[in-house]
PDB file of C-alpha atoms in Angstrom:
ATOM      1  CA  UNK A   1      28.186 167.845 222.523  1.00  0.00           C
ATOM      2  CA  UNK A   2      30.287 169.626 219.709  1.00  0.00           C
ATOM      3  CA  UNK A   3      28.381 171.455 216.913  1.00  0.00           C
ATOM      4  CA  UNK A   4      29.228 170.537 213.610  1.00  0.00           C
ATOM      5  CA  UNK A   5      28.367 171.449 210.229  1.00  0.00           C
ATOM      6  CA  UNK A   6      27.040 168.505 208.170  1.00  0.00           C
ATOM      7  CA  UNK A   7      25.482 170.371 205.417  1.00  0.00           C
ATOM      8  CA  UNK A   8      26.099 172.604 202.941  1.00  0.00           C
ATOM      9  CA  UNK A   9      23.204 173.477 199.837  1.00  0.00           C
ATOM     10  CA  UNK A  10      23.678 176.210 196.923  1.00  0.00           C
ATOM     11  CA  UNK A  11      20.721 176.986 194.810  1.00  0.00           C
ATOM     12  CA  UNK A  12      22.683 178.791 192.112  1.00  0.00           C
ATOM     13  CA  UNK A  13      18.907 179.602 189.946  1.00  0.00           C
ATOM     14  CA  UNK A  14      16.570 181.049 192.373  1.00  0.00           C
ATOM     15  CA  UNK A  15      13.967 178.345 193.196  1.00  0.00           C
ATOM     16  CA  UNK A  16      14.998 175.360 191.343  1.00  0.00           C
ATOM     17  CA  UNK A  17      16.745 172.613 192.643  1.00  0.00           C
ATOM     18  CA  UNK A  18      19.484 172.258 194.768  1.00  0.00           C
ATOM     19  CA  UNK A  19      23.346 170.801 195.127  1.00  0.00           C
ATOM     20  CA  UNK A  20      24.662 169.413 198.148  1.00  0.00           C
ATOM     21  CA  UNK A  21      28.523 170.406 198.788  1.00  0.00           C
ATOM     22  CA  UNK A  22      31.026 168.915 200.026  1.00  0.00           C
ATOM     23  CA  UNK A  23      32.697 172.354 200.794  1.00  0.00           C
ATOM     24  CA  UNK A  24      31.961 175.562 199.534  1.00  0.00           C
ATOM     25  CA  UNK A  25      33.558 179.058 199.535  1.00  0.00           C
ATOM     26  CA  UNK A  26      31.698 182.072 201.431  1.00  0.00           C
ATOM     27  CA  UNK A  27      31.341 185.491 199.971  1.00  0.00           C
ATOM     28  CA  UNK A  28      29.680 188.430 200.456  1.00  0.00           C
ATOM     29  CA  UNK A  29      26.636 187.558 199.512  1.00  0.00           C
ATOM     30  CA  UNK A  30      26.591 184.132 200.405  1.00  0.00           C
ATOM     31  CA  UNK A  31      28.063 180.754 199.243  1.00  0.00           C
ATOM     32  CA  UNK A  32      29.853 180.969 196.248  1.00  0.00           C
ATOM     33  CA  UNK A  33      26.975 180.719 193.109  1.00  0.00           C
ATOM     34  CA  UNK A  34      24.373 180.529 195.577  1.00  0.00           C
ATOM     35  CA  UNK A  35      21.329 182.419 193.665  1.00  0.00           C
ATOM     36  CA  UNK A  36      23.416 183.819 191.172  1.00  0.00           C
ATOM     37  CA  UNK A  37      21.000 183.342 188.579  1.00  0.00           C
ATOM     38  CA  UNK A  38      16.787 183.694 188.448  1.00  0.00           C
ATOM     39  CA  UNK A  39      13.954 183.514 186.206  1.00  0.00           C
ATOM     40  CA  UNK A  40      11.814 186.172 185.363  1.00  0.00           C
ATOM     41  CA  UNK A  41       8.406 186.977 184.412  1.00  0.00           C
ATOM     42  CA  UNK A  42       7.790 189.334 181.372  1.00  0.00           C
ATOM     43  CA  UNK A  43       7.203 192.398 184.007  1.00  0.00           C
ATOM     44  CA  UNK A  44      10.937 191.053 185.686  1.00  0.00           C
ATOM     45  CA  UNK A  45       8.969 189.666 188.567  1.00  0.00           C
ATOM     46  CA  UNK A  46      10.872 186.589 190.179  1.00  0.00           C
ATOM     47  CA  UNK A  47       9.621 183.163 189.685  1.00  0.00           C
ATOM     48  CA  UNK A  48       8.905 180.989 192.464  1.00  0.00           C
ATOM     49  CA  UNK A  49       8.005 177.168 193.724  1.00  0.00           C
ATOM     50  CA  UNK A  50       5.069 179.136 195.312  1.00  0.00           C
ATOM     51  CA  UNK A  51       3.388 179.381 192.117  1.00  0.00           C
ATOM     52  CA  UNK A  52       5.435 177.061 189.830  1.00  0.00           C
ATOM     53  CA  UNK A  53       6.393 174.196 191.555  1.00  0.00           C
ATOM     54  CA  UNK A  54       7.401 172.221 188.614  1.00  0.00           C
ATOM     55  CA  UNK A  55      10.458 174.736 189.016  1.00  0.00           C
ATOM     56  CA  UNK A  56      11.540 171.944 191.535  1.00  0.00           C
ATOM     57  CA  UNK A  57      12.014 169.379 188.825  1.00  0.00           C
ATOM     58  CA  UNK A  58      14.975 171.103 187.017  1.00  0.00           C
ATOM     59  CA  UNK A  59      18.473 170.194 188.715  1.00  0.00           C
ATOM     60  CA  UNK A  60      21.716 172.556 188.113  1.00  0.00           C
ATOM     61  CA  UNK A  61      25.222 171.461 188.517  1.00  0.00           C
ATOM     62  CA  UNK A  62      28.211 173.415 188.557  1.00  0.00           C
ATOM     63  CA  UNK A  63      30.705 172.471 185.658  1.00  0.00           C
ATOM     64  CA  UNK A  64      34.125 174.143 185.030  1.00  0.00           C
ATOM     65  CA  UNK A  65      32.651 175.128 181.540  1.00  0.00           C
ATOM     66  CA  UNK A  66      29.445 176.974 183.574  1.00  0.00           C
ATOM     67  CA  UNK A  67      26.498 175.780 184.662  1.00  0.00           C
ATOM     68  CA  UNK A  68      24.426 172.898 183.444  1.00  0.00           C
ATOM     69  CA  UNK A  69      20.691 172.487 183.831  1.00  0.00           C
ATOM     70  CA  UNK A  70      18.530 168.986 183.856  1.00  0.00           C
ATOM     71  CA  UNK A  71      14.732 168.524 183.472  1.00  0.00           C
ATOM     72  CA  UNK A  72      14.493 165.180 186.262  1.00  0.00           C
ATOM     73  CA  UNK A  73      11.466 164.023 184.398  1.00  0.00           C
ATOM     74  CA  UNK A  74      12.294 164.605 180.739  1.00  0.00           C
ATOM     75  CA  UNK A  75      16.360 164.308 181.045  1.00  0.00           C
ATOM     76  CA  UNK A  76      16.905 167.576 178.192  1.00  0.00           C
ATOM     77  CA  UNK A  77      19.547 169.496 179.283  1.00  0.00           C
ATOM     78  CA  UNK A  78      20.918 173.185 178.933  1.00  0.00           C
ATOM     79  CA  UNK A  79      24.251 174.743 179.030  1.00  0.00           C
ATOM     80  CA  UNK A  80      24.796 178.310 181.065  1.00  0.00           C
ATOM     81  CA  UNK A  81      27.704 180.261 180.415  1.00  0.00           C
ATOM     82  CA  UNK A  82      29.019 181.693 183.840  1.00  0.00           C
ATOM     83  CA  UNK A  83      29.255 185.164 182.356  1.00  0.00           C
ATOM     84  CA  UNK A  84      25.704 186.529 181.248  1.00  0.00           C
ATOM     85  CA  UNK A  85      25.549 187.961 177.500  1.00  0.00           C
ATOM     86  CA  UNK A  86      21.926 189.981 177.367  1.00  0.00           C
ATOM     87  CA  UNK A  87      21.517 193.267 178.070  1.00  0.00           C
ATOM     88  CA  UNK A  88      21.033 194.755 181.929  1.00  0.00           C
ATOM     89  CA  UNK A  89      17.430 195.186 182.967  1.00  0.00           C
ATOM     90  CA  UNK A  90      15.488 195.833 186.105  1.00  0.00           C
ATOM     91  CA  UNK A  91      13.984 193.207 188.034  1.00  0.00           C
ATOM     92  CA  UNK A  92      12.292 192.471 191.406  1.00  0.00           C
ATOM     93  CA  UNK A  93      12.277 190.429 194.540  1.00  0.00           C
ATOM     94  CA  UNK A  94       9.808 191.283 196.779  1.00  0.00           C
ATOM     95  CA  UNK A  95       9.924 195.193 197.701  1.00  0.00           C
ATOM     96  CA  UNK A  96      13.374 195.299 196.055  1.00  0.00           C
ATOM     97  CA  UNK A  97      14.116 196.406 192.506  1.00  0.00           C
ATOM     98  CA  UNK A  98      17.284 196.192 191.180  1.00  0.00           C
ATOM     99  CA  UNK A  99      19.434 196.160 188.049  1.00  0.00           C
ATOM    100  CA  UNK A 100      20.439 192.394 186.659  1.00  0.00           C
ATOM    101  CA  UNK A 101      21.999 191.251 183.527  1.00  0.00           C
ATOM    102  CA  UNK A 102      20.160 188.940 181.017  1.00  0.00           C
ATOM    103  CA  UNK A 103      21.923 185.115 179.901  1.00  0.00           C
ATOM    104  CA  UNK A 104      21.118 184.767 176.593  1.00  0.00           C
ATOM    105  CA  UNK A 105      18.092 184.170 174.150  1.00  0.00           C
ATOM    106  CA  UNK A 106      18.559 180.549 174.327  1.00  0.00           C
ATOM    107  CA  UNK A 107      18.189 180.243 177.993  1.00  0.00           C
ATOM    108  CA  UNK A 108      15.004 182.212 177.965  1.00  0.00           C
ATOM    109  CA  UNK A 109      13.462 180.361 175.187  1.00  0.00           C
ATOM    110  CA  UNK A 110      14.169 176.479 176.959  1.00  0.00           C
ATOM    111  CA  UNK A 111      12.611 177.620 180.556  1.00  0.00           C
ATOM    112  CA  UNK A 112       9.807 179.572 178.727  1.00  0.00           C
ATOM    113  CA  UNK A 113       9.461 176.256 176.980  1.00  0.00           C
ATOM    114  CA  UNK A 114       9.990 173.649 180.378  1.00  0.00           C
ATOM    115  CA  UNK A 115       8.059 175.831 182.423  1.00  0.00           C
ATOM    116  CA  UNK A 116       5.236 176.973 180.395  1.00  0.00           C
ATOM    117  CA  UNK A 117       5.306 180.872 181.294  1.00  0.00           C
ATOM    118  CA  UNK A 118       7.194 183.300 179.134  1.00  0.00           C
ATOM    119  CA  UNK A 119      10.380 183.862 181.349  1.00  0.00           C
ATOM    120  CA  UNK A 120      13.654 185.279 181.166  1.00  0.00           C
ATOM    121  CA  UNK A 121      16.913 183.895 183.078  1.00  0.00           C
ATOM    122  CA  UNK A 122      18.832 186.497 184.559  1.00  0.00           C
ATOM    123  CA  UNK A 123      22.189 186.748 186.159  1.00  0.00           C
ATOM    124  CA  UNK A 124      23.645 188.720 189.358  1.00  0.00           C
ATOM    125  CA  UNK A 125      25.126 191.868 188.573  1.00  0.00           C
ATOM    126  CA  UNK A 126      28.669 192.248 189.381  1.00  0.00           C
ATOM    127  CA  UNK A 127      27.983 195.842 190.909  1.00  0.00           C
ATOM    128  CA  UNK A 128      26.871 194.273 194.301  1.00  0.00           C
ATOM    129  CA  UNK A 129      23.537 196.888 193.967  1.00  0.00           C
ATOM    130  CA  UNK A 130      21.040 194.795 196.074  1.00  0.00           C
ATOM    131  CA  UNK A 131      21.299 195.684 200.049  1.00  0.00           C
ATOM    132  CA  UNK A 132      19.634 193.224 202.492  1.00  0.00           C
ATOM    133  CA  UNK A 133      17.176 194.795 204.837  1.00  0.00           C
ATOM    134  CA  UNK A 134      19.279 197.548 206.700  1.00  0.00           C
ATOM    135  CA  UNK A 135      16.092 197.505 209.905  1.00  0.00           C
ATOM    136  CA  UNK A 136      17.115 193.576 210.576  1.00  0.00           C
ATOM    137  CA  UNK A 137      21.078 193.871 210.187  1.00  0.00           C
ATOM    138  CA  UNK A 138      21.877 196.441 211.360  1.00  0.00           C
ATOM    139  CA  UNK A 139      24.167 197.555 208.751  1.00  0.00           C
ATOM    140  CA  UNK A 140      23.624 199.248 205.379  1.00  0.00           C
ATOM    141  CA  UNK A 141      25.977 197.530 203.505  1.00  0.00           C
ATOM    142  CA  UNK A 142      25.001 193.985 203.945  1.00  0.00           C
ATOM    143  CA  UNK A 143      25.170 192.456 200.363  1.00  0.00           C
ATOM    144  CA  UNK A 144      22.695 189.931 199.179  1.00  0.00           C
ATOM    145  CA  UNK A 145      21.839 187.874 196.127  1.00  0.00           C
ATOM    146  CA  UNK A 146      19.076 186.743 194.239  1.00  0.00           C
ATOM    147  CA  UNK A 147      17.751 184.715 197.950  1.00  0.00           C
ATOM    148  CA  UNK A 148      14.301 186.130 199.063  1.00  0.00           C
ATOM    149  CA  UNK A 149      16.529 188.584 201.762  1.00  0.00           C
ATOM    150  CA  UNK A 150      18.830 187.374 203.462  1.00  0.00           C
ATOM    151  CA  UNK A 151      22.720 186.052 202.306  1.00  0.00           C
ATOM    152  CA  UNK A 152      22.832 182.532 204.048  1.00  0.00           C
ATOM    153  CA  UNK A 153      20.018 180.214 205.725  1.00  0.00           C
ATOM    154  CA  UNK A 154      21.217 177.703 208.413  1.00  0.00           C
ATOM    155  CA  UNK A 155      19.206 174.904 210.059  1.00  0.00           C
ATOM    156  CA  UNK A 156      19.119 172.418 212.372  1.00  0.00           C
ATOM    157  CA  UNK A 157      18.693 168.667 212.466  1.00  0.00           C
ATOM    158  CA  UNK A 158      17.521 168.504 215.798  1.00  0.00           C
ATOM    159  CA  UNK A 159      14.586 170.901 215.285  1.00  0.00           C
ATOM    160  CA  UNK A 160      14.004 168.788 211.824  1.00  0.00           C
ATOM    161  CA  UNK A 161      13.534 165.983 213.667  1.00  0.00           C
ATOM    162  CA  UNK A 162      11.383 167.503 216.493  1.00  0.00           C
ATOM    163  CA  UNK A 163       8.888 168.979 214.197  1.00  0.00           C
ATOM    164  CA  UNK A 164       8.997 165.440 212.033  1.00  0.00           C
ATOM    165  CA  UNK A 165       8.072 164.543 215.389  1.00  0.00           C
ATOM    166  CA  UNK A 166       5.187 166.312 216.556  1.00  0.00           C
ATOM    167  CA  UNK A 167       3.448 166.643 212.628  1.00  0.00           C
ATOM    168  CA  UNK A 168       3.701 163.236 212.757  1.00  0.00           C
ATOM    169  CA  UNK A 169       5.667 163.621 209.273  1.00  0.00           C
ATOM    170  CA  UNK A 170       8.736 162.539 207.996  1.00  0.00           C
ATOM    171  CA  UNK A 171      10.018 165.604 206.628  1.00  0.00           C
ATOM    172  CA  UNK A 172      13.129 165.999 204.465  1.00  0.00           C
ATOM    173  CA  UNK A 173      16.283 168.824 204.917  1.00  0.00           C
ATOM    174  CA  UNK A 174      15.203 169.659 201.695  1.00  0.00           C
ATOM    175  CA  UNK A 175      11.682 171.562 201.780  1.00  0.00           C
ATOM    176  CA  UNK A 176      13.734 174.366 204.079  1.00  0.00           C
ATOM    177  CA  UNK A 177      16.100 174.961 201.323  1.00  0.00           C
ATOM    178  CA  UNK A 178      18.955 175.916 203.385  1.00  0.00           C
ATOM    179  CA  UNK A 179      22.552 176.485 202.961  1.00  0.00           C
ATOM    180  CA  UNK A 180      24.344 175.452 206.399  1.00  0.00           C
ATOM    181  CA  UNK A 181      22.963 172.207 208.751  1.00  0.00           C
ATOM    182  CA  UNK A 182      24.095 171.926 211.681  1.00  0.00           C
ATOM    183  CA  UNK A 183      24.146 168.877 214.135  1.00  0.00           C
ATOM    184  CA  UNK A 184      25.042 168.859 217.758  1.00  0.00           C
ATOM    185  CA  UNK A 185      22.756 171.750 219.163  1.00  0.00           C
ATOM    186  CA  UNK A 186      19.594 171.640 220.680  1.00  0.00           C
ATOM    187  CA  UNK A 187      16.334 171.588 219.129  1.00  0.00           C
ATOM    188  CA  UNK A 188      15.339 175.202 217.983  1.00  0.00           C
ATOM    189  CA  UNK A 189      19.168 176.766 219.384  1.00  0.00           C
ATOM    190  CA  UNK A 190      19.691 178.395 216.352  1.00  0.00           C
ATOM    191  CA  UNK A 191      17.330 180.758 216.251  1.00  0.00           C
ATOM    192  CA  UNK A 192      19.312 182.012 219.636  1.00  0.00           C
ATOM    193  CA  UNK A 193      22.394 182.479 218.287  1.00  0.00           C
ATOM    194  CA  UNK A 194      23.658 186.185 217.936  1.00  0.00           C
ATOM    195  CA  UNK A 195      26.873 185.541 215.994  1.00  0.00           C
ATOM    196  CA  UNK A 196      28.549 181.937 215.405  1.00  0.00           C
ATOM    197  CA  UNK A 197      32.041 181.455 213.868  1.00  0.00           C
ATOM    198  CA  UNK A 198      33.111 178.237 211.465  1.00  0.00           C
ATOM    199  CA  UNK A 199      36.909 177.987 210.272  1.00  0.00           C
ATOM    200  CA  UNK A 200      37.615 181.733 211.509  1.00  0.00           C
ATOM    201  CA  UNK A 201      34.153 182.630 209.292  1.00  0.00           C
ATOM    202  CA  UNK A 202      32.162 185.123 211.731  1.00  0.00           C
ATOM    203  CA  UNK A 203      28.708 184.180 210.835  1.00  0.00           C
ATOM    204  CA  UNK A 204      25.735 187.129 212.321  1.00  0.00           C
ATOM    205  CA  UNK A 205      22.434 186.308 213.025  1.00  0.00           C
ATOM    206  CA  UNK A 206      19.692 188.402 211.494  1.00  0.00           C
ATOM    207  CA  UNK A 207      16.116 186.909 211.959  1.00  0.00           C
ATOM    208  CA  UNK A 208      13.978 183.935 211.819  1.00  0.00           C
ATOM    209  CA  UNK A 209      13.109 182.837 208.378  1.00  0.00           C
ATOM    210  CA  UNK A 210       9.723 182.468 208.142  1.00  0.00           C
ATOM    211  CA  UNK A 211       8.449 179.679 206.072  1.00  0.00           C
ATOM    212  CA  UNK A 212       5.786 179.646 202.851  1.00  0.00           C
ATOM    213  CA  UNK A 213       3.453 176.945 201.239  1.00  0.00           C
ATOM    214  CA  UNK A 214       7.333 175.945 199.190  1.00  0.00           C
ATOM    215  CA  UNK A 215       7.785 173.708 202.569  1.00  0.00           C
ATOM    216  CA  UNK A 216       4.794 171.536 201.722  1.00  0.00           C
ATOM    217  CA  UNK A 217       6.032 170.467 198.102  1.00  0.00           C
ATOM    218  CA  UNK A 218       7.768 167.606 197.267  1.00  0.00           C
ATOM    219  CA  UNK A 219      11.220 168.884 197.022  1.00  0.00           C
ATOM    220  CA  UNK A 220      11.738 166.343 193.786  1.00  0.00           C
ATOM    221  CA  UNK A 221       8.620 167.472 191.611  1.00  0.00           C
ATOM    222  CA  UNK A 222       6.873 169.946 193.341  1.00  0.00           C
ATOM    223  CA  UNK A 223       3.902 168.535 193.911  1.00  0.00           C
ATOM    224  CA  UNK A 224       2.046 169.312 197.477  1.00  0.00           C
ATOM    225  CA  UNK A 225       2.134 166.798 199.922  1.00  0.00           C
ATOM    226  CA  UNK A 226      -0.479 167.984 202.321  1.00  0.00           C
ATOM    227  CA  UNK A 227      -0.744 170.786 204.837  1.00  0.00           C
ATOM    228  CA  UNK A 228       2.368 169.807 206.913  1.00  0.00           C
ATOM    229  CA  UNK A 229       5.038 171.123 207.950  1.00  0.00           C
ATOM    230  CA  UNK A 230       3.265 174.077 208.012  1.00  0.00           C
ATOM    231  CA  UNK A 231       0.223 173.212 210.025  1.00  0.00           C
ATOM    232  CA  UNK A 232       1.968 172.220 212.817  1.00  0.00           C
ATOM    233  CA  UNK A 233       5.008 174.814 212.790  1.00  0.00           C
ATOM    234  CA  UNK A 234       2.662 177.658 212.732  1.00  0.00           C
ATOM    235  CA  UNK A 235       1.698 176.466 216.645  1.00  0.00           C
ATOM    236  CA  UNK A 236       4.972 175.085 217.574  1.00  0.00           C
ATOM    237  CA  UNK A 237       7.105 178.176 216.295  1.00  0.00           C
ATOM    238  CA  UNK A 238       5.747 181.372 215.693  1.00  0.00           C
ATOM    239  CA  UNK A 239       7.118 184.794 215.401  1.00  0.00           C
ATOM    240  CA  UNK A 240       5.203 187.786 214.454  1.00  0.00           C
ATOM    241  CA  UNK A 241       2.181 186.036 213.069  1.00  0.00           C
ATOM    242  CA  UNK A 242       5.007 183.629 211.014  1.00  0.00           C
ATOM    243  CA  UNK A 243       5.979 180.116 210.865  1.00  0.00           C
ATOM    244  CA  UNK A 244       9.380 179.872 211.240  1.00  0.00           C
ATOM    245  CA  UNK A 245      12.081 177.584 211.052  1.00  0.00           C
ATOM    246  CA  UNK A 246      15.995 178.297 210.330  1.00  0.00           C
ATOM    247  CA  UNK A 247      17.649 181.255 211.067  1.00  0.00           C
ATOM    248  CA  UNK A 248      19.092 184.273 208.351  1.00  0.00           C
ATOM    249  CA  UNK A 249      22.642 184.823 208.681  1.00  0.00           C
ATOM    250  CA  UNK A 250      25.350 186.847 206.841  1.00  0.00           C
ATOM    251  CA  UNK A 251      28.726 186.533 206.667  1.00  0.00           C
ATOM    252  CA  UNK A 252      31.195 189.434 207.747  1.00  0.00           C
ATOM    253  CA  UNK A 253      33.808 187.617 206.740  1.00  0.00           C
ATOM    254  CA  UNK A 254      35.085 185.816 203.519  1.00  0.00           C
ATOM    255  CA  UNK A 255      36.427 182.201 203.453  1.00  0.00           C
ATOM    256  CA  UNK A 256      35.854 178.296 202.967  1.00  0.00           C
ATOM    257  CA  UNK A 257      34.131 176.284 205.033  1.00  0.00           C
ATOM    258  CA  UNK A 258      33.601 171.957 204.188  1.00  0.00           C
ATOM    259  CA  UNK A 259      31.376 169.523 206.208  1.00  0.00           C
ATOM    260  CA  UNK A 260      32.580 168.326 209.499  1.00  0.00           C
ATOM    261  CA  UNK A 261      33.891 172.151 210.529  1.00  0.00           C
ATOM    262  CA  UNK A 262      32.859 172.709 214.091  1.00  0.00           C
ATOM    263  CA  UNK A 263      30.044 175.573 214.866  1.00  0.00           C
ATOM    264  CA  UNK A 264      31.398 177.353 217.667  1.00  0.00           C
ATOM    265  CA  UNK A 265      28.713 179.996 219.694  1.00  0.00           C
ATOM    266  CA  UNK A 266      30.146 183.594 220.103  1.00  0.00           C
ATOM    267  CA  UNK A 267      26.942 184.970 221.662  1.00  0.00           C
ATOM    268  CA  UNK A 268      23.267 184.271 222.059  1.00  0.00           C
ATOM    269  CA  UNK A 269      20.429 186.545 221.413  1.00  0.00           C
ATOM    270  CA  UNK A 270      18.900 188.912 224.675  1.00  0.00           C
ATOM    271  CA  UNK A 271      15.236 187.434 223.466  1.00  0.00           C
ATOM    272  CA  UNK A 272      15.453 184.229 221.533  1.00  0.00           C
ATOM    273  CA  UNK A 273      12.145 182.945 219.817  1.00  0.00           C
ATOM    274  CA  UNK A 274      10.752 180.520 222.247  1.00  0.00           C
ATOM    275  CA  UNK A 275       9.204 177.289 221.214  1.00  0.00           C
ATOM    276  CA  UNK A 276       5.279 177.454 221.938  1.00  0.00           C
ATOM    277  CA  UNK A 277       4.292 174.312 223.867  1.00  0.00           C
TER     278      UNK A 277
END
């Protein structure tokens, strides 16, 4: 059976909602405004679902003016300009500190408001200064975004459905927050795949993404749901004492990929992650 891309998911502010494409362009670090922007704490510590999950219940969408943000619940709605205004400043995700550029006053005052926290929204800087771990790529140059490490996450719709399956859940695309899904391969494939191309795009893979407490929200409000999909892919798919699902790519090429491209294979993986039975 062919392997073919049927989905494709930007999350242009770190950990709010996303928007499904119809096509997208790929760049260095990732789909084109993928994690471009994020939102701060006052020490210019990320904000996350995993702590905020009310953060799920503001929607972006990408205008030709900049970007637009909605509060699902309350319907207010705030204008981004695509170029930030604020002054640079340091911020962090995870081990990783880095030099950003601040929006604007008004952004930080509406999500300090919407969210509750006292927050800053901050965007990308154009200097490419963030490196994605060099001890998984392989490389030292790998360029990543605002995304907790990696450039791209793909998934699978045949693993979705297996671990729907066997949790005994009906679990949405959405909790896994990825960028590519794929249809056409074989339950938990992907996490075999060394390097895959789509449209001439060589596409590498890095590691299994292992999955947080995010997965059991509601991807609409952020509300938890329960202790699946965790529960039961902690058994069914672990790798070094994580559950995972998805697999981290990067691109080492730059392009434009749209749903229905095919996935083709270039090479598989000398130890692929094997599903625990």
């Amino acid at each position: 059976m062919a392997i073919i891309l049927t989905g494709i998911y930007i999350y242009p502010i770190k950990s709010l909602a996303g928007i499904s494409l119809n096509k997208s362009k790929v760049e260095e670090e990732g789909l084109q405004f993928d994690r471009r922007w994020m939102l701060v704490d006052e020490n210019g510590k990320f904000l996350s679902q995993r702590t905020i999950g009310k953060m799920a219940q503001l929607q972006p969408e990408i205008t030709p003016q900049g970007l637009q943000v909605a509060h699902r619940i309350g319907g207010e709605k705030l204008f981004i300009p695509l170029q930030a205004e604020g002054a640079p400043r340091q911020v962090t995700v995870w081990e990783d500190t880095f030099e950003a550029q601040e929006v604007n006053e008004e952004c930080n005052q509406w999500f300090t408001k919407k969210l509750g926290i006292n927050c800053a929204l901050v965007q990308l800087s154009p200097n490419r200064n963030r490196i994605a771990p060099e001890k998984y790529t392989g490389e030292d140059e790998v360029a990543v975004s605002f995304a907790d490490g990696f450039p791209i996450l793909l998934s699978n719709e045949a693993s979705l459905k297996d671990l729907s399956d066997k949790s005994n859940t009906a679990l949405e695309m959405e909790r896994f927050r990825p960028n590519l899904v794929i249809s056409g391969a074989e339950a938990w494939a992907e996490n075999s795949w060394e390097t895959i191309q789509i449209n001439g795009i060589t596409f590498k893979g890095v590691k299994p993404c292992g999955r947080c407490k995010v997965t059991t929200l509601n991807p609409k409000t952020g509300e938890p749901t329960g202790k699946e999909p965790l529960k039961t892919l902690s058994k069914l798919r672990n790798w070094k004492n994580n559950a995972i699902f998805g697999e981290n790519l990067y691109p080492m090429e730059e392009g434009e990929i749209k749903i229905g491209y095919a996935v083709s294979i270039q090479n598989t993986k000398d130890n692929p992650v094997k599903t625990i039975s």
